[in-house]
Tab-separated table of C-alpha atoms (C1' of nucleotides) in Angstrom:
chain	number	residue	atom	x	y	z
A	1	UNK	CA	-24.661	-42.010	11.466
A	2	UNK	CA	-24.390	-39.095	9.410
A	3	UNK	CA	-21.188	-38.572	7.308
A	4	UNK	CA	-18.568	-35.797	9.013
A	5	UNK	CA	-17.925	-33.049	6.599
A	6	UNK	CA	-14.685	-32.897	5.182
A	7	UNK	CA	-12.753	-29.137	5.656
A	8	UNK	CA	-11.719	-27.950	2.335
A	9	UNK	CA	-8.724	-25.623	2.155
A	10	UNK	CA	-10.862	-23.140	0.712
A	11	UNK	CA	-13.614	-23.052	3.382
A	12	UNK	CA	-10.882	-22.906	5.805
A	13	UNK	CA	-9.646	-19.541	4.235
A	14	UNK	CA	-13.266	-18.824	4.343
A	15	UNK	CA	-13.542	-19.123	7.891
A	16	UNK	CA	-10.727	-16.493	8.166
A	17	UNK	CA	-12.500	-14.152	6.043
A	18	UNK	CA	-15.408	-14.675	7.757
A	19	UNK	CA	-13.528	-13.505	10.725
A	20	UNK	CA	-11.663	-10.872	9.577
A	21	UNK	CA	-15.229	-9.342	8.218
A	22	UNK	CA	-16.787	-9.156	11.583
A	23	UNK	CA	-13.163	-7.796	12.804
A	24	UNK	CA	-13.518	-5.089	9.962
A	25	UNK	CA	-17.037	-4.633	10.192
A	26	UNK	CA	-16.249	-3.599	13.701
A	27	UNK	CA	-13.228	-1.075	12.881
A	28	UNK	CA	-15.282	0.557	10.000
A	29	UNK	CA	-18.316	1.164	12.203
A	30	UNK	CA	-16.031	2.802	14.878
A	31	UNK	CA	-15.063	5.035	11.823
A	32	UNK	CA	-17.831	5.997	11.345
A	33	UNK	CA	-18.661	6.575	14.939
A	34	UNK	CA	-15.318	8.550	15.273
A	35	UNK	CA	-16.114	10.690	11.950
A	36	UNK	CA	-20.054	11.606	12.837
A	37	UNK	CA	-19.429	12.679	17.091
A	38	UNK	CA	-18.322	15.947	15.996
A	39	UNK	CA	-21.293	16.786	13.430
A	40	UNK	CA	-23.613	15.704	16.125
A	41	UNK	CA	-24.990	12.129	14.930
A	42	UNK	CA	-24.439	8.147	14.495
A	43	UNK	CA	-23.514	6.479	12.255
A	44	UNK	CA	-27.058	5.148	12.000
A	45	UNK	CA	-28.365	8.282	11.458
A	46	UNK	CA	-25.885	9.313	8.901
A	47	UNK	CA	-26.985	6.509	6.830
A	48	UNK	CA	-30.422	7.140	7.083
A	49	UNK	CA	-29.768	10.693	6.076
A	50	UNK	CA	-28.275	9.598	3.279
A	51	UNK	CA	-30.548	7.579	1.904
A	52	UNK	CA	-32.366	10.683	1.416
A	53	UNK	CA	-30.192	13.004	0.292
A	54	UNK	CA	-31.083	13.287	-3.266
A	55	UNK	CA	-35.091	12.836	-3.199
A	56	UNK	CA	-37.524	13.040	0.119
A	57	UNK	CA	-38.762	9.586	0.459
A	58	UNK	CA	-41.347	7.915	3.639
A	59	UNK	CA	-39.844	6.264	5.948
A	60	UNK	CA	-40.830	2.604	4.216
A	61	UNK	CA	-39.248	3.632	1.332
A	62	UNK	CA	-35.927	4.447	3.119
A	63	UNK	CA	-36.157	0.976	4.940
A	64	UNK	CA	-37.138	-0.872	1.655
A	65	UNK	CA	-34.273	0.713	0.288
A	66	UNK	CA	-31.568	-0.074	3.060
A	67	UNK	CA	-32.413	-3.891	3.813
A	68	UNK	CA	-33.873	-2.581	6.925
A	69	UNK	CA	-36.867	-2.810	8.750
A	70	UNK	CA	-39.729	0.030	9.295
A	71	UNK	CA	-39.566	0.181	12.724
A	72	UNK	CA	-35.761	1.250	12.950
A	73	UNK	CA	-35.731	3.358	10.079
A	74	UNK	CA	-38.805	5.309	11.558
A	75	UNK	CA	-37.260	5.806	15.679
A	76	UNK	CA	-34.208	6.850	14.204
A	77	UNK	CA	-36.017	9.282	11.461
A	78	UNK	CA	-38.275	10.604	14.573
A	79	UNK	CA	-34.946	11.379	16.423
A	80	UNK	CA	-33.613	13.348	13.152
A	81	UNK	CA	-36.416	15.431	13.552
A	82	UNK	CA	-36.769	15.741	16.710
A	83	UNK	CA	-33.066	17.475	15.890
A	84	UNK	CA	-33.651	19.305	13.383
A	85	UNK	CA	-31.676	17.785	11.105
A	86	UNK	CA	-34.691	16.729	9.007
A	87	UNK	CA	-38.219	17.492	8.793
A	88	UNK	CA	-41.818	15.282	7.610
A	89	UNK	CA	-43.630	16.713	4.601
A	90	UNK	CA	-47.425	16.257	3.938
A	91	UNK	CA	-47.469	13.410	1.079
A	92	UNK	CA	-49.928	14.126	-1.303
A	93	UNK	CA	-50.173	10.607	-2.860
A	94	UNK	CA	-50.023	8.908	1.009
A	95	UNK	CA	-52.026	10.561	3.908
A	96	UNK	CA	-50.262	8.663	6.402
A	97	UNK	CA	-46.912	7.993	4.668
A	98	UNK	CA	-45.252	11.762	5.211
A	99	UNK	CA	-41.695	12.462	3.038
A	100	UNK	CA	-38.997	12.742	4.972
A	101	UNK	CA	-35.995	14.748	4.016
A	102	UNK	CA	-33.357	16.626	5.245
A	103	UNK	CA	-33.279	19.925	6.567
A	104	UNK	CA	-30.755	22.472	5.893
A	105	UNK	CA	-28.475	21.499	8.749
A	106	UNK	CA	-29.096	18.276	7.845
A	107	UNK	CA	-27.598	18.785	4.656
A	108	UNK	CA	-24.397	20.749	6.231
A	109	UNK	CA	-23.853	17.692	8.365
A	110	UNK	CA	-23.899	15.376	5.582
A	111	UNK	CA	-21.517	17.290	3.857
A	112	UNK	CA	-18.806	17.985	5.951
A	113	UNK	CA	-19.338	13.838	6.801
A	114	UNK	CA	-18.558	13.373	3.081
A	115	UNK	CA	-15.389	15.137	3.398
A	116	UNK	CA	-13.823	13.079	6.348
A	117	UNK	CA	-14.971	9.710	4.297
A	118	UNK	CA	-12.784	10.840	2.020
A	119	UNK	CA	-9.968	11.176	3.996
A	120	UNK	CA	-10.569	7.962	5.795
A	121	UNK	CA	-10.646	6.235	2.469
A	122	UNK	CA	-8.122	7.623	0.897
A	123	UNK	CA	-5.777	6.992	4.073
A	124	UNK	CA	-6.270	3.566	4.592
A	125	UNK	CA	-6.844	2.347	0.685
A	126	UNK	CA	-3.027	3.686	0.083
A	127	UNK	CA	-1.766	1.288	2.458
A	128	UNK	CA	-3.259	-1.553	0.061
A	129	UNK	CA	-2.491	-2.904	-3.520
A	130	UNK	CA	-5.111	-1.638	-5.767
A	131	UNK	CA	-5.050	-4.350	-8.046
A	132	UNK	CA	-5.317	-6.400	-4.757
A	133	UNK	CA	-8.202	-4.388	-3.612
A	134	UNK	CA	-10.327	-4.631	-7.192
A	135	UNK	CA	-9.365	-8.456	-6.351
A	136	UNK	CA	-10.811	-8.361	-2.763
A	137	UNK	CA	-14.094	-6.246	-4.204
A	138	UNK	CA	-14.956	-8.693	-6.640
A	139	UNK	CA	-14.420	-11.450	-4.539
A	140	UNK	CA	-16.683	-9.624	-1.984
A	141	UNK	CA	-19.604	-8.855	-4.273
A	142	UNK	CA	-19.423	-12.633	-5.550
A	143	UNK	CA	-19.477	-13.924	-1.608
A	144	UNK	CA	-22.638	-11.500	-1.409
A	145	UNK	CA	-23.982	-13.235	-4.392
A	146	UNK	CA	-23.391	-16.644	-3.199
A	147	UNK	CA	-24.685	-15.865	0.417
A	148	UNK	CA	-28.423	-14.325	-1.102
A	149	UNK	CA	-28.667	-17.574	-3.390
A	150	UNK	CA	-27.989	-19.763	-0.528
A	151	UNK	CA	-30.643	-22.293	-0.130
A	152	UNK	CA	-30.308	-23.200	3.796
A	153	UNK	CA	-30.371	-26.920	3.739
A	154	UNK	CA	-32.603	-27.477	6.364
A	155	UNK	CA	-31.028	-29.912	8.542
A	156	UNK	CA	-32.037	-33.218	7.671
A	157	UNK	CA	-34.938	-32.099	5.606
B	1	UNK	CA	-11.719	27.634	4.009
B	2	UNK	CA	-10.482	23.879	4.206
B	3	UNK	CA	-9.243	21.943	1.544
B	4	UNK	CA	-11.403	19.786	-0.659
B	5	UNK	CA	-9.912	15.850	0.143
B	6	UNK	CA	-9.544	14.572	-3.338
B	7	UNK	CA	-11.445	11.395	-4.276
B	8	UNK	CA	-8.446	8.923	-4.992
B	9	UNK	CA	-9.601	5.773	-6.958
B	10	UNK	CA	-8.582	3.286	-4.610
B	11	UNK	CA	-10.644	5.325	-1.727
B	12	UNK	CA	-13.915	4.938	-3.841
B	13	UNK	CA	-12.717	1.023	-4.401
B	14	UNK	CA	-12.315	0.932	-0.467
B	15	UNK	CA	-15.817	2.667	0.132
B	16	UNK	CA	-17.666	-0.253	-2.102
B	17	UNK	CA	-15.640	-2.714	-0.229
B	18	UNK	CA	-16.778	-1.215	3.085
B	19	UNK	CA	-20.499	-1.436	1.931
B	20	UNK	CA	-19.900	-4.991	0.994
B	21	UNK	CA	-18.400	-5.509	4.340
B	22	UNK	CA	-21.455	-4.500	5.926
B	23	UNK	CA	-23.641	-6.635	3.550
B	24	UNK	CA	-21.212	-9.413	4.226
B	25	UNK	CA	-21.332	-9.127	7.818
B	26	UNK	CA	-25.258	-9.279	7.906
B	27	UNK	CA	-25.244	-12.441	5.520
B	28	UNK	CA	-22.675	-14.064	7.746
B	29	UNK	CA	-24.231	-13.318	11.022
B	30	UNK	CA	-27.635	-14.611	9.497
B	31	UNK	CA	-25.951	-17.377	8.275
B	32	UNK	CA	-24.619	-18.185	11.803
B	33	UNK	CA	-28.682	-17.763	13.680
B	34	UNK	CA	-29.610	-19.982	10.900
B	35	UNK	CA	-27.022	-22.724	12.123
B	36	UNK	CA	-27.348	-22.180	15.530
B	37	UNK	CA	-31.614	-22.191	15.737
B	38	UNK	CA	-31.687	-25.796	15.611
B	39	UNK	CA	-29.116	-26.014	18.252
B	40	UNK	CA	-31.407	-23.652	20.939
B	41	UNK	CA	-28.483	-21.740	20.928
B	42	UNK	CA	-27.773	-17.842	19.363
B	43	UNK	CA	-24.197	-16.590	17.633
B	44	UNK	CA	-23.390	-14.929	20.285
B	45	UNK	CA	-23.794	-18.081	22.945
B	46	UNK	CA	-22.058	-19.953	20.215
B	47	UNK	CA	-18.996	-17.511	19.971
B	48	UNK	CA	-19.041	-17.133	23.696
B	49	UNK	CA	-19.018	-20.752	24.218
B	50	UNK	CA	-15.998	-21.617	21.452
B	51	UNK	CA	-14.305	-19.361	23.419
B	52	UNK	CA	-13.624	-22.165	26.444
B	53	UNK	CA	-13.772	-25.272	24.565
B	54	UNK	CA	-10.414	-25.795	25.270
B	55	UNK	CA	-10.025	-24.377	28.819
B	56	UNK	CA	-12.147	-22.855	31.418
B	57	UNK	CA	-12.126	-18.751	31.625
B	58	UNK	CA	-13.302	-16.339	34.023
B	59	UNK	CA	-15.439	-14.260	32.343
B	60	UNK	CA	-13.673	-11.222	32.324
B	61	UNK	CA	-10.857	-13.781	30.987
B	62	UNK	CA	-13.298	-14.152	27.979
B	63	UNK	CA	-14.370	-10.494	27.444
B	64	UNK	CA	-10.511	-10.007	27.292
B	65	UNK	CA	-9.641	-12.389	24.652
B	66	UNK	CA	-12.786	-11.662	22.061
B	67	UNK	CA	-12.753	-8.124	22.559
B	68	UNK	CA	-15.807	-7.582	24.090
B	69	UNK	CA	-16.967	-5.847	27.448
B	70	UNK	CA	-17.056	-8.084	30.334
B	71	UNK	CA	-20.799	-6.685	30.834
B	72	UNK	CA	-21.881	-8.284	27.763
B	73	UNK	CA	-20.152	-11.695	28.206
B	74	UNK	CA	-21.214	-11.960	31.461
B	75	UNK	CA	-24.979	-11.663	29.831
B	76	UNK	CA	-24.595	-14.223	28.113
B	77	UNK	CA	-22.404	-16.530	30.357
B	78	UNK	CA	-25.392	-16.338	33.114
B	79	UNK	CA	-27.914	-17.177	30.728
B	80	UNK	CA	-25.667	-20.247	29.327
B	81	UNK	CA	-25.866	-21.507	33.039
B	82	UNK	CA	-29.242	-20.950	33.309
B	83	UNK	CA	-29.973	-23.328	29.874
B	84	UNK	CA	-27.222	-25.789	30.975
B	85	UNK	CA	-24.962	-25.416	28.504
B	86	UNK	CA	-22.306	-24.083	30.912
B	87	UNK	CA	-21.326	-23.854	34.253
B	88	UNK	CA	-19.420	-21.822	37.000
B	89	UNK	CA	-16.642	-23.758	38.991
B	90	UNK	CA	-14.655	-22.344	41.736
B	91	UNK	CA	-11.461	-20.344	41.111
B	92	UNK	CA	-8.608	-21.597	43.621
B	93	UNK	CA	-6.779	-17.963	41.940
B	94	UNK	CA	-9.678	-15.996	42.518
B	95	UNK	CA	-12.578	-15.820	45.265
B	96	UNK	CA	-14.756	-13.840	43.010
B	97	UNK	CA	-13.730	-14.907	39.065
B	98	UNK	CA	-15.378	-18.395	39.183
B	99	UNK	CA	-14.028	-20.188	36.290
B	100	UNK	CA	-16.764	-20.685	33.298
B	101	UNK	CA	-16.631	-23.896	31.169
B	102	UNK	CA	-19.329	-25.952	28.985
B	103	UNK	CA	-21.112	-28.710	30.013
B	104	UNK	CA	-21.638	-31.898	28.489
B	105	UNK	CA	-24.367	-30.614	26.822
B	106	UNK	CA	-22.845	-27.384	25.796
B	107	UNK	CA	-19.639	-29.408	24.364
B	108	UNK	CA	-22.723	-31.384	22.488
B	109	UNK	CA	-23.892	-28.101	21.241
B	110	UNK	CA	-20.798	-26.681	19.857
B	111	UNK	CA	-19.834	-30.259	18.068
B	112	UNK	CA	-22.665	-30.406	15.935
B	113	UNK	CA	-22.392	-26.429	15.347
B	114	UNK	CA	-19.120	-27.556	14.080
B	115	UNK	CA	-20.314	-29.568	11.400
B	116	UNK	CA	-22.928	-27.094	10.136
B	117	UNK	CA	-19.949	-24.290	9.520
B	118	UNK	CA	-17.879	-26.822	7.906
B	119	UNK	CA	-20.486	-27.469	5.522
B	120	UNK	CA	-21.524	-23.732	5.024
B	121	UNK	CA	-17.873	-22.619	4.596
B	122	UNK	CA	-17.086	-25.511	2.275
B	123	UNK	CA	-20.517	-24.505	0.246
B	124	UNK	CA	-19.772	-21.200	-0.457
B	125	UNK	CA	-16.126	-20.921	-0.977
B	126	UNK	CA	-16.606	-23.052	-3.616
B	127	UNK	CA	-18.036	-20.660	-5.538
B	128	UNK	CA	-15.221	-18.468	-5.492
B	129	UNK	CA	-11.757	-18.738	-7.262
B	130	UNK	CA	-9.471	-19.873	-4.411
B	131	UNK	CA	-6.633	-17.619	-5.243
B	132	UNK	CA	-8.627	-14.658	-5.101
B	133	UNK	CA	-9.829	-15.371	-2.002
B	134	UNK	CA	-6.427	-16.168	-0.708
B	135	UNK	CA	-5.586	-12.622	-1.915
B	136	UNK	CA	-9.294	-11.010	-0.027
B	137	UNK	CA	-7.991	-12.464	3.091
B	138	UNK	CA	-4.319	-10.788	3.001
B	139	UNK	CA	-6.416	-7.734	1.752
B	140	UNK	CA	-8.269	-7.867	4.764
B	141	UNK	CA	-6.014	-8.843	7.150
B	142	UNK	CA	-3.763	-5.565	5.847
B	143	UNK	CA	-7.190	-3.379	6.603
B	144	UNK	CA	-7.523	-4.683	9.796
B	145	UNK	CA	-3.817	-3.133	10.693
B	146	UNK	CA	-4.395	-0.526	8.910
B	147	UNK	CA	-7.314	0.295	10.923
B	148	UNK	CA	-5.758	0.015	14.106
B	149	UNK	CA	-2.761	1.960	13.646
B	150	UNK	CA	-4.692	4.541	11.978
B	151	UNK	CA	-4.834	7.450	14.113
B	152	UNK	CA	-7.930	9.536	14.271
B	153	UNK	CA	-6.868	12.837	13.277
B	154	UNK	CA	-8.632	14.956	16.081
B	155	UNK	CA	-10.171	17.667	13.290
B	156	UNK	CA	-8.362	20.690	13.777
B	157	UNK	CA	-6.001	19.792	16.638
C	1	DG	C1'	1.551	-5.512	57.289
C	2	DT	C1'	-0.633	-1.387	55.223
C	3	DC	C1'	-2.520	1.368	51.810
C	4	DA	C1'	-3.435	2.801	46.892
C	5	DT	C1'	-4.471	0.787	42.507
C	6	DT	C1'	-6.431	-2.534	39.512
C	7	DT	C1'	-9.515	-6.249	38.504
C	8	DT	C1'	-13.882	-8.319	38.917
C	9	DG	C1'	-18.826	-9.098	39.205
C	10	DA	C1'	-23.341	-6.845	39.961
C	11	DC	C1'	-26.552	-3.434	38.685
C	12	DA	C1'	-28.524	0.347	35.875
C	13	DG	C1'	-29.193	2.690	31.651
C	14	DC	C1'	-28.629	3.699	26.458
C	15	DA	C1'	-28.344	2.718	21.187
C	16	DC	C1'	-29.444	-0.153	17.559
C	17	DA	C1'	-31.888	-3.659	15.089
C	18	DC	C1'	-35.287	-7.230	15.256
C	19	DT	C1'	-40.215	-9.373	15.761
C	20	DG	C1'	-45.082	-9.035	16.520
C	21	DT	C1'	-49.624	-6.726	16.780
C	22	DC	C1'	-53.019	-3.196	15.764
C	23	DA	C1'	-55.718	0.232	13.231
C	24	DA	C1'	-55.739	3.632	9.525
C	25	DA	C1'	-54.971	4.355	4.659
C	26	DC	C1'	-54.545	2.638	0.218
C	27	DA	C1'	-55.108	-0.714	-3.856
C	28	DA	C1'	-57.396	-4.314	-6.390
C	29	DC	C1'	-61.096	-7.074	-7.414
C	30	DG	C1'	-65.967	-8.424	-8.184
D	1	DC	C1'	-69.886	0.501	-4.360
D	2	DG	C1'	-68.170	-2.969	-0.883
D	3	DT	C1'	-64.918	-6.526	0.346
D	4	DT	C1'	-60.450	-8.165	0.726
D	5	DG	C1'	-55.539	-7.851	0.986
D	6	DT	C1'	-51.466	-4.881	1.439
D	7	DT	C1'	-48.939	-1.017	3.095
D	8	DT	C1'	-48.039	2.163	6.642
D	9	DG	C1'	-47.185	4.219	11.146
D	10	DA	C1'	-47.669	3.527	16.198
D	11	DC	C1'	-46.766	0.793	20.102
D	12	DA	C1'	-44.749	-2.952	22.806
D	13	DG	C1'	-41.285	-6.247	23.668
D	14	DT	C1'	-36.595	-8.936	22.754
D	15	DG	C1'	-31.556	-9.614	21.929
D	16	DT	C1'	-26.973	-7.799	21.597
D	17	DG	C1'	-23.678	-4.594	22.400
D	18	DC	C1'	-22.103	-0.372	24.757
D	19	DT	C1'	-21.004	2.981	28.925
D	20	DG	C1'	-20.945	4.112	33.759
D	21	DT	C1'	-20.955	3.246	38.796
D	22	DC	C1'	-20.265	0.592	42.955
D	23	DA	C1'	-18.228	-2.618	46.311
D	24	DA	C1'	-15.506	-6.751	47.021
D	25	DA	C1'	-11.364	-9.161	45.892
D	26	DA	C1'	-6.751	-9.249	44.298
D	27	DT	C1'	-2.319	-6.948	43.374
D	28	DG	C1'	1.635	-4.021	43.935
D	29	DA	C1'	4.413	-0.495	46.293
D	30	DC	C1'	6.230	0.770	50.403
DNA sequence: GTCATTTTGACAGCACACTGTCAAACAACG
DNA sequence: CGTTGTTTGACAGTGTGCTGTCAAAATGAC
């Protein structure tokens, strides 16, 4: 019936890439896990903490902002506050859409985070080629690229 | 106190290539539901059934070889059996690891899942140049070591 | 053979992200 | 104005992964 699909040598590298990126999505969360236990958060909350950083924001915005949906972004902000590491202020333009931003301790935490990233990066990009790396970014950001302009054939459509 | 860790500018190359990883990771895993909806199955039934295509497993067996906990395969093994798409057959080795293997329908399953990646992998590698890519995966194979010999370096220990 | 250790499945609970639904608040249009 | 459509937060439920605990089965040391 319908025709097999030939492999390709390149989607067959693909497929390794495609493993190795769940493999190193994996090790890089664990990072992350590993770098925010002592400061007292996640790695989720981290992020969401740092998506707010320079200017308060409601918690739509941060979510609209991060590819991610309301309803995470908001438990995870509640928990943040619930903390202290952040706080809700009154939004004049929104009655029900409060600012969220961080606290002071919220700040501290972030910071001291930004200093083991660095160390983490630093550490593992030496044991790399640069020019390889530059290589491997650019491939990345094209492979991001690709996958948003995807058009999902839809079966048999 | 503590020493600022300079930025070096291969760590701020790895830190965009993390973020992409992340991005890449959420396309790919999309990607994957997309391929497997038709099917009635999920990625994670589909990764859990590849995983004893070729011969049965106990589940712990499984859990062992993907790196996952035996809690989660197990999950997902029971509700395979429950849809069909797998069974449990007695382990002459072992009273209580019965072995776990696809049925017809599950081998069915995987087959046409086959084709789908083939045709996904094949789509979007082509849009990249296939020497770079050659050189992403090495990259990322290299990252992958370098993340699991990298020793955590306990703070202030 | 006996006993301590390890492996295994079963059960319970947590973190994270998703979808869906609802009502309040806002925005746009006539 | 009022009506309609969108945005927003609150609430409920799902899927996937994790950790932890327990008892049965298997393994290894003696």
């Amino acid at each position: 019936m319908s025709e097999v699909e030939p492999r390709t040598e390149a989607g067959d590298v693909l497929t390794e890439v495609i493993m190795r990126t769940f493999r190193l999505y994996g090790g890089f969360l664990e990072a992350a896990e590993v770098m925010t236990k002592p400061v007292g958060l996640t790695a989720a909350w981290w992020q969401v903490l740092g998506a707010v950083l320079r200017q308060p924001l409601p918690v739509s915005g941060i979510a609209r902002e991060m590819s991610l949906t309301r309803q995470s972004v908001q438990r995870i902000a509640d928990l943040l506050v619930a903390k202290g590491l952040a706080e809700y202020l009154p939004n004049p333009a929104h009655k029900r859409a409060k600012l969220f931003r961080p606290t002071e301790a919220g700040y501290a935490a972030v910071s001291s985070l930004a200093q083991a990233q660095h160390a983490f990066t630093n550490r593992i990009s030496a044991q790399v080629d640069p020019d390889d790396l530059r290589t491997t970014l650019k491939v990345m950001e094209r492979l991001v690229e690709a996958l948003d302009a995807d058009e999902w054939p839809t079966g048999d459509a």
